[in-house]
Short mmCIF file of C-alpha atoms in Angstrom, two decimals:
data_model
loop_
_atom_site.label_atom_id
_atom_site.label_comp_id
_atom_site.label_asym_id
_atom_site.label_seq_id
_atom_site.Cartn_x
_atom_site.Cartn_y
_atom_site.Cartn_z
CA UNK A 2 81.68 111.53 62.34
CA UNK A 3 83.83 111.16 65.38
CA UNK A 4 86.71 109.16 65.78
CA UNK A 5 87.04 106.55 68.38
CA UNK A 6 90.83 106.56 70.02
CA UNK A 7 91.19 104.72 72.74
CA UNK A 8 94.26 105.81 75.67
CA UNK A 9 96.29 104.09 77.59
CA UNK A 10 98.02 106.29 80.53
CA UNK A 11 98.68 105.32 84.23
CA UNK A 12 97.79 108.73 85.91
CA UNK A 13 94.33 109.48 86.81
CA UNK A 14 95.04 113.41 85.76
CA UNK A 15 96.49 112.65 82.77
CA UNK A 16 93.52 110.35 81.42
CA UNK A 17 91.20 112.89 82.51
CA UNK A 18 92.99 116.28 81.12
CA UNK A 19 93.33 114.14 77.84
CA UNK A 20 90.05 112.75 77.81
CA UNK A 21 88.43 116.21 78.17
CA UNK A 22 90.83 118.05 75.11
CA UNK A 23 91.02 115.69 72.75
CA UNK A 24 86.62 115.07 73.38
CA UNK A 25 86.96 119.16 72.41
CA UNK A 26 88.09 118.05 68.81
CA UNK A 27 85.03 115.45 67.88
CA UNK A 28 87.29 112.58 69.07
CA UNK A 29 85.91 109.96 70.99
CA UNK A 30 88.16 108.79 73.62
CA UNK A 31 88.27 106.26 75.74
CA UNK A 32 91.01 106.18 78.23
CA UNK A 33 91.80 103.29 80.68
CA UNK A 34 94.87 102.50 83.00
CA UNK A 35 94.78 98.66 82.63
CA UNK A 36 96.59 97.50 80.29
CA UNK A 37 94.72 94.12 80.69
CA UNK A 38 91.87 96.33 79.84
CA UNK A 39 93.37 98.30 76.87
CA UNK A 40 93.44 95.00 75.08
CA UNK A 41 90.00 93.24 75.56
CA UNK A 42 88.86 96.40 74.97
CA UNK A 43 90.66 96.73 71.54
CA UNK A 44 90.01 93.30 70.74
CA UNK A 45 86.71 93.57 71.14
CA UNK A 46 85.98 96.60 69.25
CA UNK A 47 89.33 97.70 67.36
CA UNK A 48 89.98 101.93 67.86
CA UNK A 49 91.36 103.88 65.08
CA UNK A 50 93.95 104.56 67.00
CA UNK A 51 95.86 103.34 70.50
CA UNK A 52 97.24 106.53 72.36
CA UNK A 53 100.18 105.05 74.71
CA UNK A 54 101.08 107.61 77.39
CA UNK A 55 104.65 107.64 78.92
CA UNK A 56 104.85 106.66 81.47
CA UNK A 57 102.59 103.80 81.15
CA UNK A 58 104.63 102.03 78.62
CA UNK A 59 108.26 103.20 77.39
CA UNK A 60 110.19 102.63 74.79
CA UNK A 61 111.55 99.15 76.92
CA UNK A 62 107.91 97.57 77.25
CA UNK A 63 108.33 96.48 73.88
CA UNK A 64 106.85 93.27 74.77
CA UNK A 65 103.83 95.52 75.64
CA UNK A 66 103.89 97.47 72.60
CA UNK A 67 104.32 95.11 70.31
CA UNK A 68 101.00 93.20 71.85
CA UNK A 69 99.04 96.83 71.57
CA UNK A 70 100.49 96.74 67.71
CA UNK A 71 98.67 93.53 66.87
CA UNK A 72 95.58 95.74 67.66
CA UNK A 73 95.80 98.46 66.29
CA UNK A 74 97.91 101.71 65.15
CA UNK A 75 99.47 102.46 68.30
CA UNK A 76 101.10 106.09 68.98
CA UNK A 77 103.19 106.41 71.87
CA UNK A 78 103.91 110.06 73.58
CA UNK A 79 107.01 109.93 74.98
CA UNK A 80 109.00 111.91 77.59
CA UNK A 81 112.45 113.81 75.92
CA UNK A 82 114.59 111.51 77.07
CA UNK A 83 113.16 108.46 74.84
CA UNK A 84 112.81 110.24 71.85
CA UNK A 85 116.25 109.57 70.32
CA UNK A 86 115.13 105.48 70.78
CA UNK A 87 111.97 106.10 68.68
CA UNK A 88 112.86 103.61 66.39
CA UNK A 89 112.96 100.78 69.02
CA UNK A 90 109.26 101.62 69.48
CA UNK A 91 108.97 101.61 65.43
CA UNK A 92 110.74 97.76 65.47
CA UNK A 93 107.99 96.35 67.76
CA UNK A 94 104.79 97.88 65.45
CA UNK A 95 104.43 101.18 66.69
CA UNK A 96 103.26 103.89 64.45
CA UNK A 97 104.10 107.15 65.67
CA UNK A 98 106.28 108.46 68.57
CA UNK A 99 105.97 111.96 69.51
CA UNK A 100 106.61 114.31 72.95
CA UNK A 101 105.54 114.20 75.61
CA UNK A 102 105.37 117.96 75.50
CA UNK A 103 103.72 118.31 71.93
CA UNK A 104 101.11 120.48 71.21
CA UNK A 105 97.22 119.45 70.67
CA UNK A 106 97.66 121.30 66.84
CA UNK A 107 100.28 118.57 66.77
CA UNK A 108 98.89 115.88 68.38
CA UNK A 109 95.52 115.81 66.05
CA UNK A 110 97.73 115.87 63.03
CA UNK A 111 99.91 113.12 63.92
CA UNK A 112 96.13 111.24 64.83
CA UNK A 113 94.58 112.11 61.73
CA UNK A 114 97.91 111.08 59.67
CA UNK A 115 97.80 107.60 60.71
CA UNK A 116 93.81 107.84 60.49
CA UNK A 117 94.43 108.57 57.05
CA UNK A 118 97.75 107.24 56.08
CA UNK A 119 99.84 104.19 56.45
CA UNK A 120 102.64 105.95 57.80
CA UNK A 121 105.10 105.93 60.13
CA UNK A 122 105.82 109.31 62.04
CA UNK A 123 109.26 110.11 64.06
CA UNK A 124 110.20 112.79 66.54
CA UNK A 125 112.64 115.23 64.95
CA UNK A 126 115.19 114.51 68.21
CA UNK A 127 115.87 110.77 66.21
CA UNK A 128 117.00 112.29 63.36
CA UNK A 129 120.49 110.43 64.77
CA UNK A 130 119.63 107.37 64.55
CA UNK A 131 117.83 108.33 61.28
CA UNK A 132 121.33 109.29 59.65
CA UNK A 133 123.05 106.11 61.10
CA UNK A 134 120.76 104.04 59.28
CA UNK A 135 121.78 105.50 56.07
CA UNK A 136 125.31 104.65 57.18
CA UNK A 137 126.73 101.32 55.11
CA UNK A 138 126.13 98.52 56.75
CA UNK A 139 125.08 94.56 56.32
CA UNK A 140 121.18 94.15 55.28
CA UNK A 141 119.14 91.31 56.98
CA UNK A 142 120.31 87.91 55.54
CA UNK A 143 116.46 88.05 54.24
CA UNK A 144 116.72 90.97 52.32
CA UNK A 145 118.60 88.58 50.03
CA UNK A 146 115.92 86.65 49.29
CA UNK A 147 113.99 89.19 48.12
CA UNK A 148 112.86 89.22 44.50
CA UNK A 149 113.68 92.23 42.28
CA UNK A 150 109.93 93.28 41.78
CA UNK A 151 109.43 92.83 45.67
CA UNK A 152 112.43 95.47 46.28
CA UNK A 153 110.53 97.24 44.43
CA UNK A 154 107.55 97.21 46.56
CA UNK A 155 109.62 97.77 49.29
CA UNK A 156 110.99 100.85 47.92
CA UNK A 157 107.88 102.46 47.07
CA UNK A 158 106.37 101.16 49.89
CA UNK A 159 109.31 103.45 51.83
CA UNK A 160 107.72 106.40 49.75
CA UNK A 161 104.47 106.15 51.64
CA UNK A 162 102.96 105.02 48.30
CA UNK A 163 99.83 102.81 49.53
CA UNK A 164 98.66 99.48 47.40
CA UNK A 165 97.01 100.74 44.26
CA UNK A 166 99.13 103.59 43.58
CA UNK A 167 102.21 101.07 43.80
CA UNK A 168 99.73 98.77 41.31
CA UNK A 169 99.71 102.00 38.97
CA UNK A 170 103.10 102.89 39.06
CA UNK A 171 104.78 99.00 38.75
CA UNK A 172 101.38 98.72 35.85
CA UNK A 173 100.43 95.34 37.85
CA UNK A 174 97.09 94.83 39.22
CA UNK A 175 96.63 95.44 43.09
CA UNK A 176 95.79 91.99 44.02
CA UNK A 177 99.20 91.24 42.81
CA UNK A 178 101.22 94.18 45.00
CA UNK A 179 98.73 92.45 48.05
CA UNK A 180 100.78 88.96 47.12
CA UNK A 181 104.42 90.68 46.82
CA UNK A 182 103.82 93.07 50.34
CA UNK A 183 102.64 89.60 51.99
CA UNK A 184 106.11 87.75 50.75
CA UNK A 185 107.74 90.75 51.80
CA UNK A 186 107.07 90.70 54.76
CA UNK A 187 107.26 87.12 56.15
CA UNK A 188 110.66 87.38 54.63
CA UNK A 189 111.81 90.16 56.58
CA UNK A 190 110.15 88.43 59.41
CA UNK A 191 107.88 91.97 60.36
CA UNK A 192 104.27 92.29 61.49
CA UNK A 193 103.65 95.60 59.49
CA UNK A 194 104.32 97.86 56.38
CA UNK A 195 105.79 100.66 58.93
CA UNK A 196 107.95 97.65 60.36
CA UNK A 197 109.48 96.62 56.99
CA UNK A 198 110.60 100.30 56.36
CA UNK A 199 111.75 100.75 59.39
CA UNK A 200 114.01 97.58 59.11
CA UNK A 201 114.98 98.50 55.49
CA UNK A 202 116.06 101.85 56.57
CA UNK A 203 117.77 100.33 60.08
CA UNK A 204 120.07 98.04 58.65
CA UNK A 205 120.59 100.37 54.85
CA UNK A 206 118.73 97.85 52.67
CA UNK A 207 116.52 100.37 51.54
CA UNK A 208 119.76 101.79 50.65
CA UNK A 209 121.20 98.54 48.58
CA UNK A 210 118.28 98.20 46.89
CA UNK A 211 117.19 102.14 45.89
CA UNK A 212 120.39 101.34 43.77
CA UNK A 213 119.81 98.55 41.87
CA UNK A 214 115.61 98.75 41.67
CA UNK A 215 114.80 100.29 38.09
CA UNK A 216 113.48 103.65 37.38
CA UNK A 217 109.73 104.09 36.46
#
């Protein structure tokens, strides 16, 4: 079975050259250089995934991204210079940053992750901002109001553990994990699972709370 990704890219080339290689790997592409037209033709029939090539959108159309998010799992290849800001593209919904430059071995495995996953994936060249987020700092005024057992789900949910191995592992039904990752995340005020890790990690509640969750 193939899978349907639909592209976003401004350059005529560019949605060509990618049309033609990633069709070489049974994926079914569809690429487009409206961005008007990217979204009626997500809404209308939602891809796997939304390929976002720089320089169609950047890491400052977050406005843009954020409105591709609502669609679907959106991965954005970026040029070097953006890289280091992945996680401003992470904030708004997106899914997965990677180069500009990558390689098609690459570029099918970061696809077939978030096929297959609910993940987020970063470029390597953030691994700065990665190490400030572990830095101390003040979480979110509603990562207070968090209940213990949805810390919890927040931490494991940080572990890339999806809903019924959380169920297994916290010995509550799935159903229930649905009800705490929906609290979750209108209290964090975030669209997405990837979001609320990304915020947890951004302002070191993940941190606070990997402290004080119990072990199981």
């Amino acid at each position: 079975m193939s899978t349907d990704i639909l592209m976003y890219c401004d350059k005529l080339i560019m949605c060509q050259g990618m049309h033609a290689l990633l069709g070489q790997h049974n994926l079914q592409v569809t690429a487009e250089m409206s961005m008007s037209r990217v979204i009626a033709l997500a809404t209308e029939h939602p891809p796997e995934v939304i390929v976002v090539v720089s320089p169609a959108l950047t890491v400052d159309d977050q406005q843009e991204l954020a409105d591709l998010a609502r669609l679907g799992k959106v991965l954005m290849l970026a040029k070097a210079e953006n890289l280091p800001r992945a996680f401003e593209a992470l904030r708004v919904g997106v899914r997965a940053v990677l180069s500009v430059e990558s390689s098609v071995h690459e570029l099918l495995h970061v696809i077939k992750t978030l096929i297959e996953v609910d993940a987020i994936v970063i470029p390597v060249a953030a691994r700065k901002s990665v190490e400030m987020l572990a830095r101390p700092c003040t979480p979110p005024m509603a990562g207070n109001t968090l209940t213990v057992r949805e810390n919890e789900v927040l931490l494991l949910l940080a572990q890339g553990l999806v809903n019924e191995e959380i169920a297994a592992k916290l010995s509550v039904s799935s159903a229930t994990i649905r009800s705490h990752v929906h609290n979750l995340l209108h209290k964090l005020n975030v669209r997405s699972r990837a979001q609320a890790v990304a915020l947890a990690y951004e302002t070191g509640l993940i941190n606070t709370i990997g402290r004080n969750a119990p072990q199981h």
